[in-house]
mmCIF file of C-alpha atoms and ligand atoms in Angstrom:
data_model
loop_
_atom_site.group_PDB
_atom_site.id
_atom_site.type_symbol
_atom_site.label_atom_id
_atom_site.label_comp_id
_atom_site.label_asym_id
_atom_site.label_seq_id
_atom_site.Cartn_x
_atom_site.Cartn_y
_atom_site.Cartn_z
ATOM 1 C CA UNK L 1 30.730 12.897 -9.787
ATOM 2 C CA UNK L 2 30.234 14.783 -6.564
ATOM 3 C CA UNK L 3 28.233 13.469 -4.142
ATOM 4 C CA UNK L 4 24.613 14.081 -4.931
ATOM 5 C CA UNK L 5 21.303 13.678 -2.216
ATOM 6 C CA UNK L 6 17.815 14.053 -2.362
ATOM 7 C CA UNK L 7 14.729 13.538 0.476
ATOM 8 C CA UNK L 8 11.673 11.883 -0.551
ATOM 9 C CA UNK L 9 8.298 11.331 1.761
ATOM 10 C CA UNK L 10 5.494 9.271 0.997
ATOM 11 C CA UNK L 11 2.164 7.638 2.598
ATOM 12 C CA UNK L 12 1.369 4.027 2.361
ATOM 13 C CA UNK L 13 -1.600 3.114 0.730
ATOM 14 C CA UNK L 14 -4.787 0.641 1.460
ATOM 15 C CA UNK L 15 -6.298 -0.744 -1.212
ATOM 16 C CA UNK L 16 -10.300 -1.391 -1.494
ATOM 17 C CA UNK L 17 -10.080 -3.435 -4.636
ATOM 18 C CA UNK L 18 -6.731 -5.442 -3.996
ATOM 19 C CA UNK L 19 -3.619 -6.708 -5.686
ATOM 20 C CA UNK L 20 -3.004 -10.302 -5.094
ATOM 21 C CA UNK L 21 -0.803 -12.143 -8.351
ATOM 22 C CA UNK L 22 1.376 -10.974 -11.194
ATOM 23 C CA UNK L 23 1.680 -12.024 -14.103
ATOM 24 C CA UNK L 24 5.027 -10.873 -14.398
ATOM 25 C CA UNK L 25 7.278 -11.060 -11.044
ATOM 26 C CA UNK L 26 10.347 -9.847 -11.973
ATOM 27 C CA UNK L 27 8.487 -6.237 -12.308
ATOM 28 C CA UNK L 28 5.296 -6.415 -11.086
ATOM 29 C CA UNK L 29 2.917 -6.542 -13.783
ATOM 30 C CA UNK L 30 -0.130 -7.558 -11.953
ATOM 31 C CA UNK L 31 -2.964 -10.029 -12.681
ATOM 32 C CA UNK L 32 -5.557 -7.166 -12.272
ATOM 33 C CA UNK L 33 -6.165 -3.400 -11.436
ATOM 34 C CA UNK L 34 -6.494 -2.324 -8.068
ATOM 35 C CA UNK L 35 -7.554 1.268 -6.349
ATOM 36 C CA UNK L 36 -6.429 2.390 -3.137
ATOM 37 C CA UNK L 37 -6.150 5.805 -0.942
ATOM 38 C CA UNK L 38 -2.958 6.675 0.376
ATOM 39 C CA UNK L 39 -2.957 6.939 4.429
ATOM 40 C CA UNK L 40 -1.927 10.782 5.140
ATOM 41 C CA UNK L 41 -0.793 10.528 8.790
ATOM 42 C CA UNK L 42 1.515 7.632 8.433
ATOM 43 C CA UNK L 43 4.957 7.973 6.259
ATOM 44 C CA UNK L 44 8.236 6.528 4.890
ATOM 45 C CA UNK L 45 10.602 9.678 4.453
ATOM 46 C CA UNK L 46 13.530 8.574 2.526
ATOM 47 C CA UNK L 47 17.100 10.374 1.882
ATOM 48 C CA UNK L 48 19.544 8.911 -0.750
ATOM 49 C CA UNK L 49 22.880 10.307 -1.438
ATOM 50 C CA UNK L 50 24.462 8.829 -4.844
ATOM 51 C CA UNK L 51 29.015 9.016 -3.765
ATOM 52 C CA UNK L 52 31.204 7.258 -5.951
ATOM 53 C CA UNK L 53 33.531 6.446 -2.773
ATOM 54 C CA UNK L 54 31.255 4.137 -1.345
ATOM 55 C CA UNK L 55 31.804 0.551 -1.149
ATOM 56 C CA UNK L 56 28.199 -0.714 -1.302
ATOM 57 C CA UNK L 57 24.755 0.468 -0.863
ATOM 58 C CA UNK L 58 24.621 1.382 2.708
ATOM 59 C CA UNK L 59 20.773 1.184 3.789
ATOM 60 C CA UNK L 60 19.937 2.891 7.614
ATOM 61 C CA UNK L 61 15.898 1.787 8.277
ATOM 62 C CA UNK L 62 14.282 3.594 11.741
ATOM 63 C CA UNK L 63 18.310 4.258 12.844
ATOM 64 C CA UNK L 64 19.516 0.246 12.461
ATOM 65 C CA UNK L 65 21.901 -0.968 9.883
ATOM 66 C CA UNK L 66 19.878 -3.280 7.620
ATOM 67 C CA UNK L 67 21.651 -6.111 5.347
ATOM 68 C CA UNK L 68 20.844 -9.469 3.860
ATOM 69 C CA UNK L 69 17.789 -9.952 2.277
ATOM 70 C CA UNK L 70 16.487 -6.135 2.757
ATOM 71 C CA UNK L 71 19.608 -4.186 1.752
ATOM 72 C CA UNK L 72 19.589 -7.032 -1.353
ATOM 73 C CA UNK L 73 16.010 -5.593 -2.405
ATOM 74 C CA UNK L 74 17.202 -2.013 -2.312
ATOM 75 C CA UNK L 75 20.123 -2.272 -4.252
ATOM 76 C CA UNK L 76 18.063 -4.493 -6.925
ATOM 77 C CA UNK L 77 15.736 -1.484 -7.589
ATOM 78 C CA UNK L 78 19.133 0.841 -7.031
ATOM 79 C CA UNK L 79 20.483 -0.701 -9.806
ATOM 80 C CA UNK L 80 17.551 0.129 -11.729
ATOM 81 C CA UNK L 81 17.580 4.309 -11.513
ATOM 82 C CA UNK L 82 21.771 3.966 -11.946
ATOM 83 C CA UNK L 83 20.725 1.933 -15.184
ATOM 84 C CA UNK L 84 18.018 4.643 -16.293
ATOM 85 C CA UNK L 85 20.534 7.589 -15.077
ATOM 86 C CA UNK L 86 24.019 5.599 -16.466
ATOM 87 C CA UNK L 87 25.756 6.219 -13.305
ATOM 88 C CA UNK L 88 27.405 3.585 -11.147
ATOM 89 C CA UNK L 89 27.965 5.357 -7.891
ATOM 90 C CA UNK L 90 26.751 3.477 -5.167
ATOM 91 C CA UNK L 91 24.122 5.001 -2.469
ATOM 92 C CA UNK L 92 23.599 5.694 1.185
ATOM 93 C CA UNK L 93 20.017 5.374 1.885
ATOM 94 C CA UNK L 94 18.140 6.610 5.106
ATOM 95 C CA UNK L 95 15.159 5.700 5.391
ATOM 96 C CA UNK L 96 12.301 6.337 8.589
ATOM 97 C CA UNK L 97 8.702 5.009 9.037
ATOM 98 C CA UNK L 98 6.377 6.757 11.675
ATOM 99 C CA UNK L 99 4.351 3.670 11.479
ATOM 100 C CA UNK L 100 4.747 -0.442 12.285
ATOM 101 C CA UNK L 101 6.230 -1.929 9.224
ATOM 102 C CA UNK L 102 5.358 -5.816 8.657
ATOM 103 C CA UNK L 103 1.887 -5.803 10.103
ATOM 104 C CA UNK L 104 -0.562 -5.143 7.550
ATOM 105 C CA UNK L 105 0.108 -1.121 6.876
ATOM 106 C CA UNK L 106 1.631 -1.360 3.494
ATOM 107 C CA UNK L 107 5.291 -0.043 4.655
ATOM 108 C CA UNK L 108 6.711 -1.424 1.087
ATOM 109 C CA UNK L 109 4.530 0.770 -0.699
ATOM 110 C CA UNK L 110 5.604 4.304 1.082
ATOM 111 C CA UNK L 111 9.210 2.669 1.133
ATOM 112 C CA UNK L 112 9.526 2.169 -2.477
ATOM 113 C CA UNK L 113 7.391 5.285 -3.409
ATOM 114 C CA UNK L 114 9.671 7.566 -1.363
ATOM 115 C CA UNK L 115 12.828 5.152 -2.443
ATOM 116 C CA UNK L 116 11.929 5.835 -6.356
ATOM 117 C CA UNK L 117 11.392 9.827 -5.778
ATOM 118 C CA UNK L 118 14.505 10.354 -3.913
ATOM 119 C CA UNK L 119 17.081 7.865 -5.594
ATOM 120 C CA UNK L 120 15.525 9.048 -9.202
ATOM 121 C CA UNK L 121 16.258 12.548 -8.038
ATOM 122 C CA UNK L 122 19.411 12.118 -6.531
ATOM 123 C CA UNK L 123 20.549 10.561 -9.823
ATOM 124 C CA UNK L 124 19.518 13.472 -11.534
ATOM 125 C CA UNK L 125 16.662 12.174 -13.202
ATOM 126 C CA UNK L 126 13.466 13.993 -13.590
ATOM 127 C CA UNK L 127 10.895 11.416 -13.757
ATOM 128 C CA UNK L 128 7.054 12.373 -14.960
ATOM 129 C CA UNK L 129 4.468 11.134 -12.161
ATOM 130 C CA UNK L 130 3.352 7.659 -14.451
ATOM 131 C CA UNK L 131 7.255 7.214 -15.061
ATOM 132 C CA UNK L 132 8.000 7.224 -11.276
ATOM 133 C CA UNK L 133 4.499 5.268 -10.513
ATOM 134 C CA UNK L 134 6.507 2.390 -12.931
ATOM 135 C CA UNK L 135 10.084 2.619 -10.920
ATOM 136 C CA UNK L 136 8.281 2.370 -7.602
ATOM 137 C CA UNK L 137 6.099 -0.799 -8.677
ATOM 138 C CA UNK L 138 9.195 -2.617 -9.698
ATOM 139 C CA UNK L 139 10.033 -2.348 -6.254
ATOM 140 C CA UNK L 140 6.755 -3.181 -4.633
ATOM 141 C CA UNK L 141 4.304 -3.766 -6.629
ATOM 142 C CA UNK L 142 1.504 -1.145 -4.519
ATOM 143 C CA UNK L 143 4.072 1.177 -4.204
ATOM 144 C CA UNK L 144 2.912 2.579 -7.574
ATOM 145 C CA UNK L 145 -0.070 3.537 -6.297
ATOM 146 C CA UNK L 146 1.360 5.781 -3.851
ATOM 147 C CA UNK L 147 3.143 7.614 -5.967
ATOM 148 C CA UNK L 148 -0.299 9.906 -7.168
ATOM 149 C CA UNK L 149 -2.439 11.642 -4.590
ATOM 150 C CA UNK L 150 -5.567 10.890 -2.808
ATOM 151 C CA UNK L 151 -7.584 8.023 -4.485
ATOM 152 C CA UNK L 152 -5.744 6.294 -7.000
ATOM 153 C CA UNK L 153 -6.288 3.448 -9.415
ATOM 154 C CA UNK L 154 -3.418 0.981 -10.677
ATOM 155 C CA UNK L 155 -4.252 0.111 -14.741
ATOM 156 C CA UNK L 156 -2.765 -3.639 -14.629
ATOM 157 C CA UNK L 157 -1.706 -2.746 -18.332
ATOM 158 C CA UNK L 158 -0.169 -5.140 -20.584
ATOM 159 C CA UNK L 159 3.362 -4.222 -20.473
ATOM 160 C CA UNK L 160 6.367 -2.300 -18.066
ATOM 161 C CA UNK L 161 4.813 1.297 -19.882
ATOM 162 C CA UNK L 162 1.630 0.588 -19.263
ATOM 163 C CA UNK L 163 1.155 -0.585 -15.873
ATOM 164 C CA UNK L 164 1.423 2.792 -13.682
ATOM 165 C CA UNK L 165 -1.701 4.241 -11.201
ATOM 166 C CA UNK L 166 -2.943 7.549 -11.489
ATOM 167 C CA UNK L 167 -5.106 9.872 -9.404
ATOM 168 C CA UNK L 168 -8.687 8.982 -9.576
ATOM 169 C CA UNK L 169 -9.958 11.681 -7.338
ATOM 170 C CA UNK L 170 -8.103 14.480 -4.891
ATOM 171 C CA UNK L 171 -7.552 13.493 -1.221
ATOM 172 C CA UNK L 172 -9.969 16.505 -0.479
ATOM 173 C CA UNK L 173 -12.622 14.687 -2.860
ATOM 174 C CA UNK L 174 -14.038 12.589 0.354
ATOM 175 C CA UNK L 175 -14.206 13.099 4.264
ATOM 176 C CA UNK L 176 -13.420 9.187 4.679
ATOM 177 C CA UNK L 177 -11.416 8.310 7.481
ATOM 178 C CA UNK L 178 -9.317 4.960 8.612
ATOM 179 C CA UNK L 179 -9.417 3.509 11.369
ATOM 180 C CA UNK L 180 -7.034 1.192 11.627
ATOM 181 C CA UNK L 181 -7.826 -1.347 14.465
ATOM 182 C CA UNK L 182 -4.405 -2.630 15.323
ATOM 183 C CA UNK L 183 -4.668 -6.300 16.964
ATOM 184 C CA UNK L 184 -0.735 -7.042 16.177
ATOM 185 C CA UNK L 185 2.123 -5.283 15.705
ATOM 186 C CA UNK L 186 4.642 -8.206 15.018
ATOM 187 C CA UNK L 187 6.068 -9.107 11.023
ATOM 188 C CA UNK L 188 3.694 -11.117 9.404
ATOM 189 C CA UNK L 189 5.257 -14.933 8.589
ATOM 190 C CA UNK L 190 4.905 -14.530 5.243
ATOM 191 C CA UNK L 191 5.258 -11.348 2.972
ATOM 192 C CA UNK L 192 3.612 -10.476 0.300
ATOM 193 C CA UNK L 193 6.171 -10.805 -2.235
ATOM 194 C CA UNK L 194 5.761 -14.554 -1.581
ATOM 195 C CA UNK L 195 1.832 -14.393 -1.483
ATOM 196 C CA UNK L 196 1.714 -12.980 -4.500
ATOM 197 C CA UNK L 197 3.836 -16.438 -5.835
ATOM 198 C CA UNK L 198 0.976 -18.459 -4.351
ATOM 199 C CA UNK L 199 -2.191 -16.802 -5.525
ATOM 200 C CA UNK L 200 -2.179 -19.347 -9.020
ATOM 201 C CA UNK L 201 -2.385 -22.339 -6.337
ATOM 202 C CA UNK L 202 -5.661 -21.136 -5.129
ATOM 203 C CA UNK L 203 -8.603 -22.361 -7.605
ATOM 204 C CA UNK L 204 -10.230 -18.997 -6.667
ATOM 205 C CA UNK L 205 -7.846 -17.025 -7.703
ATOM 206 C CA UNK L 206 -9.204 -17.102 -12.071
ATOM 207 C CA UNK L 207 -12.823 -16.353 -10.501
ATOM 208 C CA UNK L 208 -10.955 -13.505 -8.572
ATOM 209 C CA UNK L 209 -9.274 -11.810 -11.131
ATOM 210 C CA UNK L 210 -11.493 -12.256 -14.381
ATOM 211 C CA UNK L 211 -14.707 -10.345 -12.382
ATOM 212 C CA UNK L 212 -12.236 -7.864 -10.725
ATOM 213 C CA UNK L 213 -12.732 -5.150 -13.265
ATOM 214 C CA UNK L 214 -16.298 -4.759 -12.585
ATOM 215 C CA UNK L 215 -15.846 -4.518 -8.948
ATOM 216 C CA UNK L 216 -13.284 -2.054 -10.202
ATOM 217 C CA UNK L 217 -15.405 -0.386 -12.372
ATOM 218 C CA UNK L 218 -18.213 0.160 -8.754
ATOM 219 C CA UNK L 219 -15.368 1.426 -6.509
ATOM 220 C CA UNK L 220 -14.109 3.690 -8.942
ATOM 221 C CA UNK L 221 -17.878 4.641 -9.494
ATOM 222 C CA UNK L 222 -18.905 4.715 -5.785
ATOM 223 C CA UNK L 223 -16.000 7.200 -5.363
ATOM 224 C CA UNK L 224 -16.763 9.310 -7.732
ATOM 225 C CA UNK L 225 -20.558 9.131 -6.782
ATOM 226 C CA UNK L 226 -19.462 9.144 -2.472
ATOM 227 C CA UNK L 227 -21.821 6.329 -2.730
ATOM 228 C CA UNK L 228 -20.988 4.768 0.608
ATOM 229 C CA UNK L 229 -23.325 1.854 0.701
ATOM 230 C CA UNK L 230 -22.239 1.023 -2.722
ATOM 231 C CA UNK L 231 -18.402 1.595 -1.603
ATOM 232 C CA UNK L 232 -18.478 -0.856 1.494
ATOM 233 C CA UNK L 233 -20.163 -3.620 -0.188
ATOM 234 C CA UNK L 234 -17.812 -4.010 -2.620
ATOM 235 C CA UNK L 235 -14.925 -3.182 -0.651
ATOM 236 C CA UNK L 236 -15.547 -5.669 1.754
ATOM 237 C CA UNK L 237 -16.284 -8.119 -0.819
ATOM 238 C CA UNK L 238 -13.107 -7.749 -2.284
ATOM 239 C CA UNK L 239 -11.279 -8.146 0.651
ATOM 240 C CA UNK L 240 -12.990 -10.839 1.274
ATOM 241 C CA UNK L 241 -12.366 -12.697 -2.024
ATOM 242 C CA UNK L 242 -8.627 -11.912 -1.688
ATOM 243 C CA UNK L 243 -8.409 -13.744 1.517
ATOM 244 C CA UNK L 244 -10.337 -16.469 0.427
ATOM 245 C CA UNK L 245 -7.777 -16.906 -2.124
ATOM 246 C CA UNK L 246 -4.855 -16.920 0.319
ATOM 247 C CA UNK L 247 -6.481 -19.310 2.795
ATOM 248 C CA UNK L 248 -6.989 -21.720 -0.481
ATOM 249 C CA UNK L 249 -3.586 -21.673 -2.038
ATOM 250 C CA UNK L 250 -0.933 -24.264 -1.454
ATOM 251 C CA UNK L 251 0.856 -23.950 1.276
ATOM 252 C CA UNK L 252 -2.672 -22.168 2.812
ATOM 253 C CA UNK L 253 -2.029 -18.067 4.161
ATOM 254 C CA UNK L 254 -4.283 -17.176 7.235
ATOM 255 C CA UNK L 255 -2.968 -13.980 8.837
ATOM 256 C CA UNK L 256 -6.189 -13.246 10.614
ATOM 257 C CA UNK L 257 -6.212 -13.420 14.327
ATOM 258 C CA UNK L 258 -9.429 -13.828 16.190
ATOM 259 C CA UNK L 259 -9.526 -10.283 17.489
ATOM 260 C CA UNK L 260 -9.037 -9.565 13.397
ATOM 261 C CA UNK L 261 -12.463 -11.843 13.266
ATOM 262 C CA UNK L 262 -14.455 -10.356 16.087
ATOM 263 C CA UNK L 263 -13.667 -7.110 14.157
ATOM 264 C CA UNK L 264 -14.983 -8.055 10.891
ATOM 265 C CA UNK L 265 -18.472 -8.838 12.751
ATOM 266 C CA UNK L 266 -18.819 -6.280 15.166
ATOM 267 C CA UNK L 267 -18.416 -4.167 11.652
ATOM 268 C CA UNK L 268 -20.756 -5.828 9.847
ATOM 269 C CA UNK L 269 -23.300 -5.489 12.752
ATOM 270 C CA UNK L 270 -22.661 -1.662 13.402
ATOM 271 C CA UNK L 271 -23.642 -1.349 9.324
ATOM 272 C CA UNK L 272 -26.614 -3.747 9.479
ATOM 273 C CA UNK L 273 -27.764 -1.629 12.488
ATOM 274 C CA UNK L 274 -27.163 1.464 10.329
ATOM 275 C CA UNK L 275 -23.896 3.402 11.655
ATOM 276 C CA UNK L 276 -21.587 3.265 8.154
ATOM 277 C CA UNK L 277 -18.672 1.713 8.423
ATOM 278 C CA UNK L 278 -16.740 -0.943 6.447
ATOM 279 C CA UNK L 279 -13.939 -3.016 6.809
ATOM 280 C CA UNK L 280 -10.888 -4.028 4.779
ATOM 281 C CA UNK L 281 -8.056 -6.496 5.530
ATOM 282 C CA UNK L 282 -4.373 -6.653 3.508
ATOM 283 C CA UNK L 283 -1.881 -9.339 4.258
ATOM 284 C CA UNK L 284 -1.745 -9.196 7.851
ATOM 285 C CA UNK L 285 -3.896 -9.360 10.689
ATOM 286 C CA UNK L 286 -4.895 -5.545 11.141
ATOM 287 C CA UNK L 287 -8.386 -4.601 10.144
ATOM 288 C CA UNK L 288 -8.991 -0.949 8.267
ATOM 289 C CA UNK L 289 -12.440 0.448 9.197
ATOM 290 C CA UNK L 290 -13.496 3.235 6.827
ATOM 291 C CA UNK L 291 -16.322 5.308 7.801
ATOM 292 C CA UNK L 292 -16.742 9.681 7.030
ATOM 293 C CA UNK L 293 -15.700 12.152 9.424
ATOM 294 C CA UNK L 294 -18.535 12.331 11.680
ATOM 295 C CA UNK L 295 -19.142 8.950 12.087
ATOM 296 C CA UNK L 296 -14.975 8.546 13.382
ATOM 297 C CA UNK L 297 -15.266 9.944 17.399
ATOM 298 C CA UNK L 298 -17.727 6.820 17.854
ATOM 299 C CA UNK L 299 -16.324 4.197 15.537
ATOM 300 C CA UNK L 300 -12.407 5.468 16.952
ATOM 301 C CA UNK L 301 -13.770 4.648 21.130
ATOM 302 C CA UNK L 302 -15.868 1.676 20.016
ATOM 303 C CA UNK L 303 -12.534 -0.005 18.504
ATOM 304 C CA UNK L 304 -11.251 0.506 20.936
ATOM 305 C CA UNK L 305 -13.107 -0.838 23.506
ATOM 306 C CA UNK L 306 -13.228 -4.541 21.269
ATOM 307 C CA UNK L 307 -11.040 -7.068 23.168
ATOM 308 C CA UNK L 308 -8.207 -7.762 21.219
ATOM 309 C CA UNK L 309 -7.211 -4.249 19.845
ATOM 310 C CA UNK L 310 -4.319 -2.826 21.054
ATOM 311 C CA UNK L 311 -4.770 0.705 19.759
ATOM 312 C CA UNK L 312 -6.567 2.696 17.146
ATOM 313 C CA UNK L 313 -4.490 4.633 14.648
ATOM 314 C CA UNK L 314 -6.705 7.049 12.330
ATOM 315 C CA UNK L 315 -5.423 8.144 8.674
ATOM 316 C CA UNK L 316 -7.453 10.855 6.633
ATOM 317 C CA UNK L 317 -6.677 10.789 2.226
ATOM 318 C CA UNK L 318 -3.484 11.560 1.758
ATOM 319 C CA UNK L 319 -1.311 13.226 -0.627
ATOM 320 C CA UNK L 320 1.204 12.548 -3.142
ATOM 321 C CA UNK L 321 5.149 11.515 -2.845
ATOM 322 C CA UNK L 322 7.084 14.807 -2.738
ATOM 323 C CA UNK L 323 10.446 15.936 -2.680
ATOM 324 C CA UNK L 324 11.280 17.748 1.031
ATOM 325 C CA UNK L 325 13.858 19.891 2.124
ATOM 326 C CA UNK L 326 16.496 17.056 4.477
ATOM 327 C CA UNK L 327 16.436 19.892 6.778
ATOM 328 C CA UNK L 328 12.865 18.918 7.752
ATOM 329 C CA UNK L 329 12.476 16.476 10.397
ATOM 330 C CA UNK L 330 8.731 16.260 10.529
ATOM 331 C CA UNK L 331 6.570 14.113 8.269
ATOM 332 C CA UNK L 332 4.473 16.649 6.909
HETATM 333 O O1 PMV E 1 3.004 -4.412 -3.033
HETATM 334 P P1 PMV E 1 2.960 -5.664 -2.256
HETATM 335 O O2 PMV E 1 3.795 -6.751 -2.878
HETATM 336 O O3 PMV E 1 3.324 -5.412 -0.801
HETATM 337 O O4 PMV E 1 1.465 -6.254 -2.282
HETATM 338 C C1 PMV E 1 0.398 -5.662 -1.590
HETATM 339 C C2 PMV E 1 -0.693 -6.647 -1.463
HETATM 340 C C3 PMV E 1 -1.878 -6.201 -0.618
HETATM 341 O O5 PMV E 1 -1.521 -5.194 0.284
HETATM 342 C C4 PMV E 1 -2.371 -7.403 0.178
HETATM 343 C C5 PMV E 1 -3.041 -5.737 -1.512
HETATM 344 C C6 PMV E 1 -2.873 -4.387 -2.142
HETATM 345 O O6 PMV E 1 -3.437 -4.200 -3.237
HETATM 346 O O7 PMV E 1 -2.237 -3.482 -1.556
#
């Protein structure tokens, strides 16, 4: 087989209602649906090359030699597309993140979403966009929902077929920007992988996921609508149950910081005084502030000025995984 490449970019995603269990580890299948929008500024951008002289997986992240654990995970879900394409070649993987990874700015979701497009395509395979949304989750579970555009929602489903996200509405659908209010940039001390293993120790966690698909059904609704009253509230209310679950399981998961706190109020304040924003946390310590495009100059400087945050990083809806020419060195 000659040697055969492809180069894969994707955003990460934040979700609004989250994914916090499975019910089925070994690929993903989670307890409930989730919906997200993927983060257009910020991106994994992922080459794989498929040579049947290599050793081993060889896996370059941000220019270092990775092994261990990490290179482990890769060739896991490697072995996966060489099972689906019957090859056995092993792969050189390069793979760069304009973005912290670790800190709450879902860098397993654009790494497996960019890892499934290229690898599947270097392997000759030409997945449909559900098919790829599966490969990606089995690598990270939110990585399937960065495999559609814009605003997607993840169907839990009840099986490997049927658990796949699709595009609920366009990025251009909504002027909504993120501002991500960055209070740490350090790799949070426990991943989500191993959250997810503790959610069923928290006695929240039934109450969490047998009323998430109504708060589903409202996002999905309030996007659809632009409702944004209706959006925050139950946006922040699932964020909110979903880290009342971690701080409740067994051993207990905290990755708020105090800054993380003072944001959360100063938030809710802004809203009760009537600017529109919202907040939204994932497992780390970073806080995502969603408000529309005219609100963002003022809620972007008055982050900014709240003790604690180190800087203010803004992401618009973003786009699908694509395939890019390896020629091109930027991200868009
Ligand atoms: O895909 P994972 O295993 O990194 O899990 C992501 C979990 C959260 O980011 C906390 C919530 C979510 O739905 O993205």
């Amino acid at each position: 087989m000659p040697i055969r490449g492809a180069t894969a970019i994707s955003c990460p995603n934040i979700a609004f209602i989250k994914y916090w269990g499975n019910r089925n580890e070994k690929i993903n299948l989670p307890e409930n649906g989730s919906i997200s929008m993927n983060l257009a500024e910020l991106y994994t951008r992922t080459s794989v090359e498929f040579d049947l002289s290599l050793p081993a997986d060889h896996l370059s992240i941000n220019g270092k030699l990775a092994s261990g654990p990490i290179l482990k995970r890769v060739s896991d879900f490697l072995d996966n597309v060489r099972r689906l394409a019957d090859i056995s070649a092993y792969a050189s993987v390069t793979s760069e993140n304009n973005f912290p990874a670790g800190a709450g700015i879902a860098s397993s979701a654009s790494a497996f979403a960019a890892l499934a497009l290229s690898a599947s395509t270097a392997a000759g395979l030409q997945l449909s966009e559900p098919e790829l949304s599966r490969l990606a989750r089995i690598g990270s579970g939110s990585a399937c929902r960065s495999v559609p555009g814009g605003f997607a929602e993840w169907y839990a489903g009840e099986s490997d077929e049927s658990s796949y996200a699709v595009t609920i509405a366009p990025p251009d659908h909504w002027n909504l920007v993120d501002c991500i209010a960055v209070v740490s940039e350090s790799h949070k001390p426990v991943g989500s992988a191993d959250g997810h293993t503790l959610a069923r120790t928290s006695p929240f966690q039934e109450a969490r996921v047998t009323t998430a698909p109504g708060r589903i059904d409202r996002c999905r609704n309030a996007i659809l609508a632009r409702d944004f009253e209706a959006f925050a509230e139950v946006t922040e209310l699932d964020s909110n149950m979903m880290h009342a679950v971690m701080m409740t399981s067994k051993p207990a998961l905290l990755y708020w910081l105090p800054a993380t706190l003072t944001v959360m109020q100063v938030v809710a304040a802004w809203r009760r005084k009537g600017i529109p924003a919202f907040y939204t946390i994932d497992a780390g310590p970073n806080v995502h502030v969603f408000c529309e495009e005219n609100d963002a100059p003022t809620i972007f400087r008055r982050l900014t000025e709240i003790p604690g945050v180190s800087r203010v990083i803004i992401a618009h809806p973003g786009p699908a995984a694509s395939l890019i020419d390896p020629a091109c060195k930027e991200g868009g």
